[in-house]
Amino acid sequence: MNSTPKEFQFPEGFLWGAATSAHQIEGGLTNDWSVWETSEERREELHSKGLLPEDFISGHAANSFVEQNADIQCLVDLHANAYRFSVDWSRIEPKEGEFDEPALLYYKQFIQKLRAHNIEPFVTLWHWPIPLWMRDKGGWESKEVVFYFSRFVEKVVGALHDDVTFWMTLNEPMVYSSMSYYKGVWPPKKKSVISYVRVIRRLIEAHQAAFHVIKKIDPNSQVGIAKHNIYFEAYKNYPHNRIAKSLADWWWNKRFLKAVQHTSDFVGLNYYFHSLVRIGGEKHVYEKSSDLGWGLHPKSIYFALKELQQFKKPIYITEHGLADKGDQHRSWYVRESLFAVHQAIEEGIDVKGYFHWSLIDNFEWAEGFHPRFGLYEVDFKTYERKARSSAAFYADICKNNRVA
Ligand code: BGC
């Protein structure tokens, strides 16, 4: 059967990029995560599961702090016009109140190099780890964290604002608070509803305070968060499933965004999951899934975008991708998802950019080095970057501003 090949042009000025975070790629960091990764407790936990602790220690990660030019080359080869990365609080402020000026200069120069290649920097100010001194003060549960975070933000934005317009204060606050304070899987491994709710409150306050700090330094800046949203679909639209969907939407997708709505210029969407809400029914089985077993449902990004329309802000897809070492599904997944993104744009949703997660293979938190999210494969012994075939596929999209 003959079917017309699909081909969709994106709006002029659309941003095409990839995303990373400091702890996952840079290497050489000392923060609450690195200490946990090398702790006796963690070692024993991994041993008991028959896993090698070395595979779960970020260490040099992808060595990006040293290999920054190699990363920039990957972006250039992709024809990317934007790059989302983070600065790690512990690198900038290793001791309370002592700021590492050479580290700030490092980022200034890095950003200038990006700009020289016409790559728009999107800087995340917090992508999960915290400095040890902040951990010792009670981390995100402490009342003081909002003050300390704002001071750190002021320092970073003060140093880099000449070359940066887009700032993301926080990455996925709901994921972090639930994994670290409710499920107790990530440091500081708490399991307490009270702590969970308290941390969410602090994160909201931290965002709001940071927003004002950034605007004071640069009124023309664009500030937002990177928010992990799930598209909850009520199975067969049954009323009980719809109720469950609304509750899940309210708690996971909307609550935080509503709280920061008046202190955000844009919404950053990190999209990975479709969830079929089916009370009392069996779990949905997806046709294709990633190496982490995450079901792939590319079309649902359309609905996730539609649901963000209520916030009346421009939307950037600040993360979207999959663990796929063999690169079996990545091009298909990107293509199908972007068709859905294009449909949303056609219907008037103001999507302004797409950042693939991730530019390069990296350290995937509690899952260690096994999941491979990169458009570029990294050899963790030599740190060589090698394009997967999906990188060429994506480069074509970035270059032509078109998905076919
Ligand atoms: C996080 C990334 C992570 C990715 C894949 C997002 O939740 O922001 O740090 O590597 O998902 O799991």
PDB file of N, CA and C in Angstrom, residues 290-291 322-331 371-374 388:
ATOM      1  N   SER A 290      12.149   0.391  26.627  1.00  0.00           N
ATOM      2  CA  SER A 290      13.571   0.768  26.652  1.00  0.00           C
ATOM      3  C   SER A 290      14.359  -0.283  27.425  1.00  0.00           C
ATOM      4  N   ASP A 291      15.670  -0.111  27.469  1.00  0.00           N
ATOM      5  CA  ASP A 291      16.517  -1.056  28.201  1.00  0.00           C
ATOM      6  C   ASP A 291      16.200  -1.058  29.697  1.00  0.00           C
ATOM      7  N   LEU A 322      15.466   7.872  25.910  1.00  0.00           N
ATOM      8  CA  LEU A 322      15.315   6.493  26.373  1.00  0.00           C
ATOM      9  C   LEU A 322      16.675   5.816  26.516  1.00  0.00           C
ATOM     10  N   ALA A 323      16.732   4.815  27.387  1.00  0.00           N
ATOM     11  CA  ALA A 323      17.936   3.997  27.499  1.00  0.00           C
ATOM     12  C   ALA A 323      17.870   2.960  26.391  1.00  0.00           C
ATOM     13  N   ASP A 324      18.831   2.999  25.484  1.00  0.00           N
ATOM     14  CA  ASP A 324      18.773   2.106  24.319  1.00  0.00           C
ATOM     15  C   ASP A 324      20.193   1.897  23.810  1.00  0.00           C
ATOM     16  N   LYS A 325      20.881   0.976  24.473  1.00  0.00           N
ATOM     17  CA  LYS A 325      22.293   0.752  24.158  1.00  0.00           C
ATOM     18  C   LYS A 325      22.496   0.361  22.696  1.00  0.00           C
ATOM     19  N   GLY A 326      21.628  -0.513  22.203  1.00  0.00           N
ATOM     20  CA  GLY A 326      21.783  -0.988  20.827  1.00  0.00           C
ATOM     21  C   GLY A 326      21.198  -0.038  19.792  1.00  0.00           C
ATOM     22  N   ASP A 327      20.640   1.069  20.239  1.00  0.00           N
ATOM     23  CA  ASP A 327      20.078   2.078  19.340  1.00  0.00           C
ATOM     24  C   ASP A 327      18.980   1.495  18.443  1.00  0.00           C
ATOM     25  N   GLN A 328      18.217   0.588  19.024  1.00  0.00           N
ATOM     26  CA  GLN A 328      17.182  -0.094  18.223  1.00  0.00           C
ATOM     27  C   GLN A 328      15.953   0.780  18.006  1.00  0.00           C
ATOM     28  N   HIS A 329      15.603   1.518  19.049  1.00  0.00           N
ATOM     29  CA  HIS A 329      14.331   2.241  19.008  1.00  0.00           C
ATOM     30  C   HIS A 329      14.467   3.757  18.951  1.00  0.00           C
ATOM     31  N   ARG A 330      15.684   4.291  19.203  1.00  0.00           N
ATOM     32  CA  ARG A 330      15.819   5.736  19.442  1.00  0.00           C
ATOM     33  C   ARG A 330      15.298   6.575  18.279  1.00  0.00           C
ATOM     34  N   SER A 331      15.719   6.268  17.052  1.00  0.00           N
ATOM     35  CA  SER A 331      15.293   7.107  15.914  1.00  0.00           C
ATOM     36  C   SER A 331      13.784   7.035  15.737  1.00  0.00           C
ATOM     37  N   PRO A 371      22.506   1.933  31.954  1.00  0.00           N
ATOM     38  CA  PRO A 371      21.554   2.494  30.974  1.00  0.00           C
ATOM     39  C   PRO A 371      22.246   3.509  30.061  1.00  0.00           C
ATOM     40  N   ARG A 372      22.058   3.322  28.769  1.00  0.00           N
ATOM     41  CA  ARG A 372      22.762   4.196  27.810  1.00  0.00           C
ATOM     42  C   ARG A 372      21.744   5.098  27.111  1.00  0.00           C
ATOM     43  N   PHE A 373      21.745   6.338  27.545  1.00  0.00           N
ATOM     44  CA  PHE A 373      20.772   7.305  27.020  1.00  0.00           C
ATOM     45  C   PHE A 373      21.338   8.159  25.878  1.00  0.00           C
ATOM     46  N   GLY A 374      22.621   7.999  25.562  1.00  0.00           N
ATOM     47  CA  GLY A 374      23.269   8.975  24.680  1.00  0.00           C
ATOM     48  C   GLY A 374      22.967   8.843  23.197  1.00  0.00           C
ATOM     49  N   ARG A 388      26.029   7.307  17.717  1.00  0.00           N
ATOM     50  CA  ARG A 388      25.149   6.184  17.387  1.00  0.00           C
ATOM     51  C   ARG A 388      24.427   6.577  16.097  1.00  0.00           C
TER      52      ARG A 388
END
